[in-house]
One Martini backbone bead per residue (centre of mass of N, CA, C, O) as a GRO file, in nm:
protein
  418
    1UNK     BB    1   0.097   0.034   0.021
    2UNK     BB    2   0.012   0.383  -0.016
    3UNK     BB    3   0.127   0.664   0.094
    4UNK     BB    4   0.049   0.985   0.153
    5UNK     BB    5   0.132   1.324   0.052
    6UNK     BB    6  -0.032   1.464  -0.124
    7UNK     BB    7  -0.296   1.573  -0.106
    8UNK     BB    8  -0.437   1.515   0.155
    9UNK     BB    9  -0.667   1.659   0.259
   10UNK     BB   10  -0.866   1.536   0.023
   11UNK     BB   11  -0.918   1.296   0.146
   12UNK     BB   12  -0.995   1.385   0.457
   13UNK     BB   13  -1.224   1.600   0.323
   14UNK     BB   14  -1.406   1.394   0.240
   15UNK     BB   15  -1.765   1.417   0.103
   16UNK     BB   16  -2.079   1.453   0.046
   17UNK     BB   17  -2.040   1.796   0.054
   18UNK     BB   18  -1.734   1.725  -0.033
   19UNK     BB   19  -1.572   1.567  -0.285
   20UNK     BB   20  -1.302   1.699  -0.491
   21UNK     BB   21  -1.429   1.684  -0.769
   22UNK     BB   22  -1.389   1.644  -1.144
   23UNK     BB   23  -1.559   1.753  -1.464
   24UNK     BB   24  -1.477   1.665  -1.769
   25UNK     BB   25  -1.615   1.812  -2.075
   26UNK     BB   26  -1.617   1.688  -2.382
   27UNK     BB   27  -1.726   1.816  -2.771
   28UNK     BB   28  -1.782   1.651  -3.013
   29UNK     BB   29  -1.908   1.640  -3.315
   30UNK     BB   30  -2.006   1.381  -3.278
   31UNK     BB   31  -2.175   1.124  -3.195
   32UNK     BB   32  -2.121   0.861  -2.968
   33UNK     BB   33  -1.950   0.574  -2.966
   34UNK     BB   34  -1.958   0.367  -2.741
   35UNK     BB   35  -1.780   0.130  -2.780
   36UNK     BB   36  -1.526   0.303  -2.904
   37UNK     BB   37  -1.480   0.431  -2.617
   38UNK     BB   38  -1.438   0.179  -2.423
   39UNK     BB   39  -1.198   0.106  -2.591
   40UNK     BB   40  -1.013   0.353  -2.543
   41UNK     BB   41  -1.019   0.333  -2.225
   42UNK     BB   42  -0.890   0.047  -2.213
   43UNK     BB   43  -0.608   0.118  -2.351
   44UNK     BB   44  -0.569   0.419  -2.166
   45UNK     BB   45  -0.517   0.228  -1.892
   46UNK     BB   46  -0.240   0.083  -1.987
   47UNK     BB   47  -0.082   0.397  -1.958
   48UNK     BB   48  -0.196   0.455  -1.632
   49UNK     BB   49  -0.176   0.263  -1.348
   50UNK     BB   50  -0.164   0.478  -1.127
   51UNK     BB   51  -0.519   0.531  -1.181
   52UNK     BB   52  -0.554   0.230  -1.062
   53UNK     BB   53  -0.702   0.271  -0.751
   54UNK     BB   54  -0.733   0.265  -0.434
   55UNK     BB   55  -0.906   0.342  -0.109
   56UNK     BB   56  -0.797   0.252   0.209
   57UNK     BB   57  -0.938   0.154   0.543
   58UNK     BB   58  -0.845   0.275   0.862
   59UNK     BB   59  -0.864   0.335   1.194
   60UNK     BB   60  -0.640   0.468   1.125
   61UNK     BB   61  -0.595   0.533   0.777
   62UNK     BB   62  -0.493   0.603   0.440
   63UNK     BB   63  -0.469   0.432   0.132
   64UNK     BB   64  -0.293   0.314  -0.144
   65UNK     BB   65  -0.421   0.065  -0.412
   66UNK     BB   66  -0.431  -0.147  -0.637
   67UNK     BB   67  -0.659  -0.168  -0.891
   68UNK     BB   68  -0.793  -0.436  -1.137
   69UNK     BB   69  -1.044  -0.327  -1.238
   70UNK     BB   70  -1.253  -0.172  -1.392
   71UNK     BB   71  -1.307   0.085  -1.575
   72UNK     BB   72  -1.594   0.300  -1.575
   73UNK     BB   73  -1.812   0.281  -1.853
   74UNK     BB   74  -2.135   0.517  -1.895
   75UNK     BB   75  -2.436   0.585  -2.019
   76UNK     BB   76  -2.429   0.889  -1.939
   77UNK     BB   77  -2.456   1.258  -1.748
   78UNK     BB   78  -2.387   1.139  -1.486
   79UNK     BB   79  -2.224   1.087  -1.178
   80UNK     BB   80  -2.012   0.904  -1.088
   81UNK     BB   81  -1.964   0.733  -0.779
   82UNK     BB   82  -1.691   0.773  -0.606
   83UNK     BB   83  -1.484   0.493  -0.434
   84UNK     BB   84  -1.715   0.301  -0.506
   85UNK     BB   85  -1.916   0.056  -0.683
   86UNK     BB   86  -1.982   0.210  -0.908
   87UNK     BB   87  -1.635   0.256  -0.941
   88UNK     BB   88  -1.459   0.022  -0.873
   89UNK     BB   89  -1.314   0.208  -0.672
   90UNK     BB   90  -1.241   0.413  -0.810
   91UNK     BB   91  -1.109   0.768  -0.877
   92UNK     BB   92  -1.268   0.719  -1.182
   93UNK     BB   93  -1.472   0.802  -1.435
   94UNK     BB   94  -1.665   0.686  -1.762
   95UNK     BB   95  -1.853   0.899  -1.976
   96UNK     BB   96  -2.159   0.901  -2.219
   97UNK     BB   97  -2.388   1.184  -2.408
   98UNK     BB   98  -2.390   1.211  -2.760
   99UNK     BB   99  -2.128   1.449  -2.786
  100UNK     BB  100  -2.054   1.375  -2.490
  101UNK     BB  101  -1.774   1.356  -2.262
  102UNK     BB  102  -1.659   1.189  -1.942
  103UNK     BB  103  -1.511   1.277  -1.682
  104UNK     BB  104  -1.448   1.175  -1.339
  105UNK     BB  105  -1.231   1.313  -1.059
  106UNK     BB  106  -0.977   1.291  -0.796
  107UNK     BB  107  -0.804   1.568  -0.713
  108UNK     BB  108  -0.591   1.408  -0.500
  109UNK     BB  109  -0.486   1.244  -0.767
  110UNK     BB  110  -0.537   1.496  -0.934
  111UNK     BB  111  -0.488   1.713  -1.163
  112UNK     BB  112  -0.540   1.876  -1.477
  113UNK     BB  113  -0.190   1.806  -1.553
  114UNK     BB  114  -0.255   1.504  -1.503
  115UNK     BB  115  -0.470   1.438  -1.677
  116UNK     BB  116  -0.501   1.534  -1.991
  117UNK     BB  117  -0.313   1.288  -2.104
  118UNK     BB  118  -0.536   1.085  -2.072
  119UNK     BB  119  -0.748   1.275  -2.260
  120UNK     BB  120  -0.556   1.249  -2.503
  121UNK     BB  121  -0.575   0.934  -2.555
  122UNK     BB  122  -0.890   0.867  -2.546
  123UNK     BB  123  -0.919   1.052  -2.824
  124UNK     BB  124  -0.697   0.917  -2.999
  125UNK     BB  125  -0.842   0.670  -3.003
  126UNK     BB  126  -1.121   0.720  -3.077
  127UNK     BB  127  -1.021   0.886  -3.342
  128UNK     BB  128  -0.910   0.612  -3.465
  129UNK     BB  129  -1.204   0.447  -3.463
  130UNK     BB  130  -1.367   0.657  -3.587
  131UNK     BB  131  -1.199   0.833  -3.853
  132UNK     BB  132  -0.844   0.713  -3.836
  133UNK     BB  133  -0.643   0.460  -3.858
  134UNK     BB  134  -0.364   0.693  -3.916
  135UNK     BB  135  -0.353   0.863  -3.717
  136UNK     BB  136  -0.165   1.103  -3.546
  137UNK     BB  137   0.065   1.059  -3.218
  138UNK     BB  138   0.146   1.259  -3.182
  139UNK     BB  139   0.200   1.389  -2.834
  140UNK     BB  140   0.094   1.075  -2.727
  141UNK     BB  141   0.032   0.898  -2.484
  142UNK     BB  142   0.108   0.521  -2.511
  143UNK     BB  143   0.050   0.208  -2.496
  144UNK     BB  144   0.363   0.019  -2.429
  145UNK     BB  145   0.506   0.233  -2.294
  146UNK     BB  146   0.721   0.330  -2.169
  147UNK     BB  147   0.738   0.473  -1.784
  148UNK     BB  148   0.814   0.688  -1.664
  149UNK     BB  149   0.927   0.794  -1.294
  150UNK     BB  150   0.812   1.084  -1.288
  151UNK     BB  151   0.530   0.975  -1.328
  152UNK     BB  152   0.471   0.799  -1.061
  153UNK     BB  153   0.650   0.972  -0.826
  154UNK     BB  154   0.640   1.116  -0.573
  155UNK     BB  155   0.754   1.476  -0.502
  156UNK     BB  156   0.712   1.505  -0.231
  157UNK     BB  157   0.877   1.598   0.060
  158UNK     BB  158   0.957   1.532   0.370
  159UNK     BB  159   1.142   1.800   0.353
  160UNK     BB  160   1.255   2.124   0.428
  161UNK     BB  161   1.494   2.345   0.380
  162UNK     BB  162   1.548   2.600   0.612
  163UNK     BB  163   1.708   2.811   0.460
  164UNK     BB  164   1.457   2.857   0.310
  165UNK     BB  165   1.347   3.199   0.198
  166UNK     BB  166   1.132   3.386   0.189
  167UNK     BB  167   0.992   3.597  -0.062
  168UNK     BB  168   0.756   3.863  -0.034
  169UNK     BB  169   0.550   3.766   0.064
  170UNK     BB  170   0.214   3.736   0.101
  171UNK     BB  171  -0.034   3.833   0.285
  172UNK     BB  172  -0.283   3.728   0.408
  173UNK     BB  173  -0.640   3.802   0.378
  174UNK     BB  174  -0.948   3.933   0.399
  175UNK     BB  175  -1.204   3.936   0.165
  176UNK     BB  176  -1.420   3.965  -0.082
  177UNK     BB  177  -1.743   3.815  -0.032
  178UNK     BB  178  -1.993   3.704  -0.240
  179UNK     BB  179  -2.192   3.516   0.002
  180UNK     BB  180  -2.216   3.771   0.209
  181UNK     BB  181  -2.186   4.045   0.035
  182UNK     BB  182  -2.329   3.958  -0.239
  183UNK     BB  183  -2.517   3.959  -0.535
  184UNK     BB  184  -2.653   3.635  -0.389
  185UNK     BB  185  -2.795   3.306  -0.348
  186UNK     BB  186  -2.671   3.076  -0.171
  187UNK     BB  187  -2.698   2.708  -0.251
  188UNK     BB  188  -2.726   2.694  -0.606
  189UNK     BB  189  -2.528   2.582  -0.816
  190UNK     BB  190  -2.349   2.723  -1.098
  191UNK     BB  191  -2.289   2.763  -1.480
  192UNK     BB  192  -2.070   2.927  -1.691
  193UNK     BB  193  -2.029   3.009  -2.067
  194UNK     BB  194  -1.730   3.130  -2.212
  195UNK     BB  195  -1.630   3.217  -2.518
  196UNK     BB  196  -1.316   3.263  -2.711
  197UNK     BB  197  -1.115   3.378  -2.930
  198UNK     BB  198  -0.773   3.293  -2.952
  199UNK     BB  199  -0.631   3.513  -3.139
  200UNK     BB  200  -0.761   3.770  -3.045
  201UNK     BB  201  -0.680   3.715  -2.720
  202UNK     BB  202  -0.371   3.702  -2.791
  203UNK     BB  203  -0.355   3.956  -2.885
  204UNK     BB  204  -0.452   4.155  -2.653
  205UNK     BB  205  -0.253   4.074  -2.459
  206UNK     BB  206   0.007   4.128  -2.591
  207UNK     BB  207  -0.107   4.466  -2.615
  208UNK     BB  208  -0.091   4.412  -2.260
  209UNK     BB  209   0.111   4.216  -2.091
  210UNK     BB  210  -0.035   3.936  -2.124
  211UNK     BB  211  -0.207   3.693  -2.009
  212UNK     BB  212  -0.470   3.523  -1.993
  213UNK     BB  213  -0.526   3.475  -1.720
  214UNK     BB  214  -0.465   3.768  -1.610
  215UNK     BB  215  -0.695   3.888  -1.774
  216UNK     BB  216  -0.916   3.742  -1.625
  217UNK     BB  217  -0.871   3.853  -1.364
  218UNK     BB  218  -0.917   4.131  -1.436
  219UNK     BB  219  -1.175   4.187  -1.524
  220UNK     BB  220  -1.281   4.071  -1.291
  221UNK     BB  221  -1.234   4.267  -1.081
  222UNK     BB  222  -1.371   4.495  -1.252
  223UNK     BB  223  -1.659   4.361  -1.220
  224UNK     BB  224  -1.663   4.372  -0.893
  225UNK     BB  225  -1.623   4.677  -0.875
  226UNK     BB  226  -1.859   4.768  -0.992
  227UNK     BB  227  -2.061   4.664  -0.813
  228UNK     BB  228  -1.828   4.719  -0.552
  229UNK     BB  229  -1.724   5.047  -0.458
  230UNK     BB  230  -1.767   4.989  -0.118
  231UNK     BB  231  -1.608   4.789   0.003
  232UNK     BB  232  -1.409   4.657   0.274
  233UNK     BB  233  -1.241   4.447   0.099
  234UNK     BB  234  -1.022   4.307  -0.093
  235UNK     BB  235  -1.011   4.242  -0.391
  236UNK     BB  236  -0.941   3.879  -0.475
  237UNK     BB  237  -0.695   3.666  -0.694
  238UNK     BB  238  -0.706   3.310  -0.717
  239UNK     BB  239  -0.429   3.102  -0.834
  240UNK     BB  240  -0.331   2.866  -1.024
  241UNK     BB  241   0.002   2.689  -0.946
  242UNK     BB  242   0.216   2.509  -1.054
  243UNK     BB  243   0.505   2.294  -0.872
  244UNK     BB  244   0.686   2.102  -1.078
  245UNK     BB  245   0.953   2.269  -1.111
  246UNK     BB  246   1.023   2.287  -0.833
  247UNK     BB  247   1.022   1.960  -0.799
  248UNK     BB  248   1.129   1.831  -1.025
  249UNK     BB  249   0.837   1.739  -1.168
  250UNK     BB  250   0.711   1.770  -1.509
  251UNK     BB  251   0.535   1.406  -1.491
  252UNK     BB  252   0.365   1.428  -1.235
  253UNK     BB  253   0.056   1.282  -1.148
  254UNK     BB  254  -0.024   1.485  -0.935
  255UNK     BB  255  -0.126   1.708  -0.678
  256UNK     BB  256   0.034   2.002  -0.767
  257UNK     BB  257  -0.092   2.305  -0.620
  258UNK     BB  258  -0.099   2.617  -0.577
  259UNK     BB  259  -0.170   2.946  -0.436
  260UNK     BB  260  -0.209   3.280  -0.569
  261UNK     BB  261  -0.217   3.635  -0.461
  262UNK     BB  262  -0.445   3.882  -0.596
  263UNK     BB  263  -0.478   4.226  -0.498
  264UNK     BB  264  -0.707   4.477  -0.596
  265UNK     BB  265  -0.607   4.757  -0.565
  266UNK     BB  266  -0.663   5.074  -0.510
  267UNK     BB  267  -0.455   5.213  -0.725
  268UNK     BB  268  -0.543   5.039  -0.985
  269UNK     BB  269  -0.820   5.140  -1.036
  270UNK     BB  270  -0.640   5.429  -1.197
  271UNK     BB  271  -0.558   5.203  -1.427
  272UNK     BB  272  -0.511   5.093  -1.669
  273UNK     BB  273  -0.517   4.775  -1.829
  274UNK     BB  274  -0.224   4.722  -1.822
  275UNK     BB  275  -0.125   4.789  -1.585
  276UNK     BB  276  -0.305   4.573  -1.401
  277UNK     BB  277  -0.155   4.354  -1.518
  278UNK     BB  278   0.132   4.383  -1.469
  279UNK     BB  279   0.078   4.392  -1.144
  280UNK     BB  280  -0.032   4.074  -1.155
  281UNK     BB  281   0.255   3.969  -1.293
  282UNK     BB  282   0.443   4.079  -1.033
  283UNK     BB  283   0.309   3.892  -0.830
  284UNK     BB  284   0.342   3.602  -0.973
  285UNK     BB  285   0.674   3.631  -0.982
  286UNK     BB  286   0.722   3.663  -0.680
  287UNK     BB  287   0.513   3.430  -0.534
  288UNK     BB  288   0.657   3.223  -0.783
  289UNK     BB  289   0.875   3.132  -0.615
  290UNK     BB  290   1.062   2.902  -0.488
  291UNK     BB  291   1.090   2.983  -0.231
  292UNK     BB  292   0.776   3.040  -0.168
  293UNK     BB  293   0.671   2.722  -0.271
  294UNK     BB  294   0.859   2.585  -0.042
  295UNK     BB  295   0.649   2.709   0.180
  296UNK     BB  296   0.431   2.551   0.087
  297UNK     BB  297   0.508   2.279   0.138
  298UNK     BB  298   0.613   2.326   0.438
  299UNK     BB  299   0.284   2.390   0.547
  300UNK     BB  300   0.171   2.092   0.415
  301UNK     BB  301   0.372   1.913   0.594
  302UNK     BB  302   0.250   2.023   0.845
  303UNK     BB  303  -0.065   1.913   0.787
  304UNK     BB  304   0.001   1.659   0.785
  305UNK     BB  305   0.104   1.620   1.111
  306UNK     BB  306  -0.179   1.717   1.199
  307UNK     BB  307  -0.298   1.479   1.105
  308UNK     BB  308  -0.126   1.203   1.218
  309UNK     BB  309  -0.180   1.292   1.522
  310UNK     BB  310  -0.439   1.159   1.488
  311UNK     BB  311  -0.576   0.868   1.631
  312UNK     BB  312  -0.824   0.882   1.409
  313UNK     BB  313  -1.051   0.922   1.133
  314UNK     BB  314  -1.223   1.147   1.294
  315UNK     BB  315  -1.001   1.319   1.373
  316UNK     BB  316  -0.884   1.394   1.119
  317UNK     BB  317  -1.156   1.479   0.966
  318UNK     BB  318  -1.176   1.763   1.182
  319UNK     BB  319  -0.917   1.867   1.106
  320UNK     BB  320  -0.947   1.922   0.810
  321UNK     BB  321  -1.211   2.091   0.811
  322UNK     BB  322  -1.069   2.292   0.965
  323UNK     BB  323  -0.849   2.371   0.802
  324UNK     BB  324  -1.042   2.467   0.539
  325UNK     BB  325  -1.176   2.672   0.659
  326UNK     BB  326  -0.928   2.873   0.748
  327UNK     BB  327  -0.933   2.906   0.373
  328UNK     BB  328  -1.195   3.095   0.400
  329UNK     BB  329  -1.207   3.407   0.254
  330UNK     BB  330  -0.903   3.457   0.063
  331UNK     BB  331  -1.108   3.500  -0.183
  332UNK     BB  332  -1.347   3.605  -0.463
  333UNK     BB  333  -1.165   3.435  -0.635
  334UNK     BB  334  -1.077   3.240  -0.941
  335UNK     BB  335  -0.824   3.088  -1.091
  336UNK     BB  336  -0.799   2.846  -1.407
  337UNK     BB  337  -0.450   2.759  -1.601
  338UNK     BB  338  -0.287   2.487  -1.776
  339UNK     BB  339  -0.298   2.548  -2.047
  340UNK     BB  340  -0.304   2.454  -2.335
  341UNK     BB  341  -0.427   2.137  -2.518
  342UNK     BB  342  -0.255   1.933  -2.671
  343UNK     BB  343  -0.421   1.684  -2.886
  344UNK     BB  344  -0.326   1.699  -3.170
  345UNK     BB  345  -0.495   1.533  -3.444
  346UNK     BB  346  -0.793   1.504  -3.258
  347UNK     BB  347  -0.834   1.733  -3.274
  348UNK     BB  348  -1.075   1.827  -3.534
  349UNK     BB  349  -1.284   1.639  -3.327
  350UNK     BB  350  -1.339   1.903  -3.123
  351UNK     BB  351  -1.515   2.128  -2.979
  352UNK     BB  352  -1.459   2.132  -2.631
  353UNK     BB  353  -1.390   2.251  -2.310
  354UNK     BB  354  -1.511   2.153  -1.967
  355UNK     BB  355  -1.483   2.267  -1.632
  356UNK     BB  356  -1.614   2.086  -1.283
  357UNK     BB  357  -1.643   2.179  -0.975
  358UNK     BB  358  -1.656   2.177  -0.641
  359UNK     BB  359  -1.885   2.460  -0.458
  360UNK     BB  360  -1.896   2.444  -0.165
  361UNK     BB  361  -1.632   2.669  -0.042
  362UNK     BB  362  -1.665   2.858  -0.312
  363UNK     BB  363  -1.733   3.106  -0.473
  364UNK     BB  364  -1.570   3.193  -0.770
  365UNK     BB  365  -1.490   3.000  -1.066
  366UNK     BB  366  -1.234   3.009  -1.353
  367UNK     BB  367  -1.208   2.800  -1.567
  368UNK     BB  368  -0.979   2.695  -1.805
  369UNK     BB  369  -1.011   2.647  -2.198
  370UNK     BB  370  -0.780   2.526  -2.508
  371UNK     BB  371  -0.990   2.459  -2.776
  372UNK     BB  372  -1.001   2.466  -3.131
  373UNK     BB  373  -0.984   2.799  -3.126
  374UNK     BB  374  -1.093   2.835  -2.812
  375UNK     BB  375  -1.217   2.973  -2.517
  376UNK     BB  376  -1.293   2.806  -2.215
  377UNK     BB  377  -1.514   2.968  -2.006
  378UNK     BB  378  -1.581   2.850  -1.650
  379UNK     BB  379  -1.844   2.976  -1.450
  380UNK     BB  380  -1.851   2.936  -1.130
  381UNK     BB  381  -2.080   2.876  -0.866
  382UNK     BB  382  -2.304   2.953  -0.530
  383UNK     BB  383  -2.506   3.009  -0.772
  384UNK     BB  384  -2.737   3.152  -1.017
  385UNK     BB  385  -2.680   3.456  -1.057
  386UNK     BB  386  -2.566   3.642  -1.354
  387UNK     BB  387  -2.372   3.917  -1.253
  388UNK     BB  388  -2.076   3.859  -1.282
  389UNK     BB  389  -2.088   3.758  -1.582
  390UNK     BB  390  -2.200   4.018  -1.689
  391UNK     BB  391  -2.010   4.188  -1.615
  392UNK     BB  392  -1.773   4.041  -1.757
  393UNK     BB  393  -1.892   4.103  -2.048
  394UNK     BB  394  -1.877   4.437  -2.022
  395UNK     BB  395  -1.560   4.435  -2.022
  396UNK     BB  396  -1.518   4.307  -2.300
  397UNK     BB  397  -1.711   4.512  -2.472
  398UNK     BB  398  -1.520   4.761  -2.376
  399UNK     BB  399  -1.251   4.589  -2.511
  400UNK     BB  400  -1.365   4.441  -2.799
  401UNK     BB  401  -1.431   4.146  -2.705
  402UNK     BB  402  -1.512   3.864  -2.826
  403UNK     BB  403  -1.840   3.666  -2.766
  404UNK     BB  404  -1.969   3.338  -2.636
  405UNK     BB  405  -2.253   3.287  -2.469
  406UNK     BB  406  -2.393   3.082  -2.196
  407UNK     BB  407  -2.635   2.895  -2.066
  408UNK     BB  408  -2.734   2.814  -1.760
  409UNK     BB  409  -2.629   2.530  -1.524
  410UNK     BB  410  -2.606   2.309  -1.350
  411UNK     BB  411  -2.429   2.138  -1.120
  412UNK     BB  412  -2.200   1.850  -1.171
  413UNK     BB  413  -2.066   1.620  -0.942
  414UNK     BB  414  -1.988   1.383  -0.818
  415UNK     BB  415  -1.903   1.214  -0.538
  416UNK     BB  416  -1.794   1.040  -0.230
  417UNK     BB  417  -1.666   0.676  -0.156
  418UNK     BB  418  -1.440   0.628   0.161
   0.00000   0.00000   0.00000
């Protein structure tokens, strides 16, 4: 068996409440052809076996080990609940309905960058028996390859050395809060879709000196600022930023992401856009050192130690809950962006991708994916009211950037049973 080491929190954290999973919709252009589905998703299991795990509990303590059934593909629109008899155990399982699949997948397991290789491989199989049976695979993992070691190796270490000391770093304080103080009635959660053409929005950035989430997250902070010119506390943008570059593990397949805070100062209101794009990647780039990231790494460190420390499964588990409350309320919003994802040959037969997660403990979340020519922006929130979508689209005409939005429909997220 496997002991936990990254991402502990979210085992010990989950519950019926709060799932901490992740649902990727893929839109092809064609309804999916069931068998040919499943039949990509079990060649693209045999590359990935790292995967393929289930959770065990004992009376103090959870670890992994191999999990060697089937994993679970169905034809629903319906999240599987994972970790239970649904997934045969699994931490992740596959659907489709119409011409979309769906991943569902524990946050624990992986992050973002840890799935999408799995999504490309997956779409890879499938239209090469769906559409061209000479597919080209350049840049896609497929099943029979050597698997690097660093692709399945926790990277996360046992300690981290005293001498690395924080440089500049960001002291953390309560946000401007939109589900306490903001126009919605949370508890009913909700996402919208806005598509944005890459090319125009690419141009855009270059000439303002900004990257995509950067700009997303300006845009967004000046339309709840537009909200709320009266706010009490500062508008800030947590931002989730990859850490295997400092972990030296950039094909690590764990959960490994750390959150940046970008504040949304009172000077910069009074700043062109381009000027307080500057603002945001001075912020990404300070907060963004080795040195800081290590400092995270230290702190969640610190946090399994706490973890460990509790006698039973019971008391972990409200330890868990303690901590995870006590990081509530430190930003207004979300951004979530690990660059565009290159599918190779079978992107011409996806039409889009959107990412949603568990909103159980979070004000709104903007995750972001670039595929086939489209920014797809998913707005995600604990409220189904589209206020702040709104103002964000009026940003958009303000700035002359093209988009199509889309209607609201409610979060479905798995469940989780472990």
């Amino acid at each position: 068996m496997e002991k936990l080491k990254s991402a502990m929190p979210y085992y010990y954290g989950a519950s019926k409440e709060s799932s901490n999973n992740i649902r990727f919709v893929i839109e092809m252009q064609d309804e999916i052809d069931g068998e040919m589905f499943a039949k990509a998703v079990k060649l693209s299991m045999s590359r990935y076996p790292y995967f393929c795990v289930r959770v065990v509990s004992t009376d103090q303590e959870l670890f992994l080990e191999e999990n060697k059934k089937d994993v679970v593909v169905a034809h629903t629109n319906e999240p599987i609940t994972l970790g239970g008899m649904d997934a045969n155990g699994h931490l992740l399982a596959f659907s489709w309905w119409g011409n979309q699949v769906y991943l569902d997948c524990f946050h624990g397991l992986s992050d973002g960058a840890g799935y999408l290789p799995l999504i490309n491989t997956v779409i890879y199989y499938y239209c090469r028996e769906r559409y061209d049976s000479n597919l080209n695979p350049e840049g896609i993992r497929l099943g029979g390859e050597a698997i690097p070691e660093e692709e399945i190796k926790d990277p996360y270490p046992d300690s981290v050395d005293d001498s690395i000391k924080p440089v500049g770093r960001y002291v953390r304080k309560p946000a401007f809060d939109l589900r306490s103080a903001g126009l919605c009635t949370p508890g009913n959660p909700f996402w919208y879709e806005v598509q944005i053409p890459e090319d125009a929005f690419m141009k855009y950035n270059r000439s303002n000196d900004a990257s995509p989430a950067v700009m997303i997250g300006v845009l967004m902070a000046r339309a709840v600022e537009e909200l709320h010119k009266d706010a009490d506390k500062p508008i800030v943008c947590s931002m989730a930023m990859n850490i295997r570059k400092t972990l030296h593990a950039m094909t690590a397949h764990h959960s490994l992401v750390t959150q940046l805070f970008l504040e949304y100062k009172e000077a910069m209101k009074k700043m062109d856009i381009r000027e307080q794009a500057t603002c945001f990647r001075g912020m990404i780039m300070i907060q963004g050192q080795d040195e800081n990231i290590w400092q995270s790494v230290k702190g969640n460190l610190k946090i399994n130690e706490r973890i460990h420390a509790m006698p039973d499964m019971k008391s972990k588990r409200m330890m868990t809950q303690q901590i995870v409350e006590s990081c509530v309320g430190l930003d207004t919003f979300k951004v979530s962006y690990v660059g565009k994802n290159h599918m190779g040959a079978a992107e011409k037969y996806v039409k889009g991708m959107h990412v949603v997660l568990d909103m159980n403990r979070n004000n709104m979340m903007i995750e972001v994916s670039a595929v086939h020519g489209w920014f797809h922006l998913t707005f995600q929130q604990n409220w189904a009211e589209d206020v702040y979508v709104k103002a964000f689209l009026r940003q958009l005409d303000k700035e002359g950037i093209t988009y199509k939005a889309k209607e609201g429909q409610p979060i479905k997220v798995a469940s989780i049973d472990f």
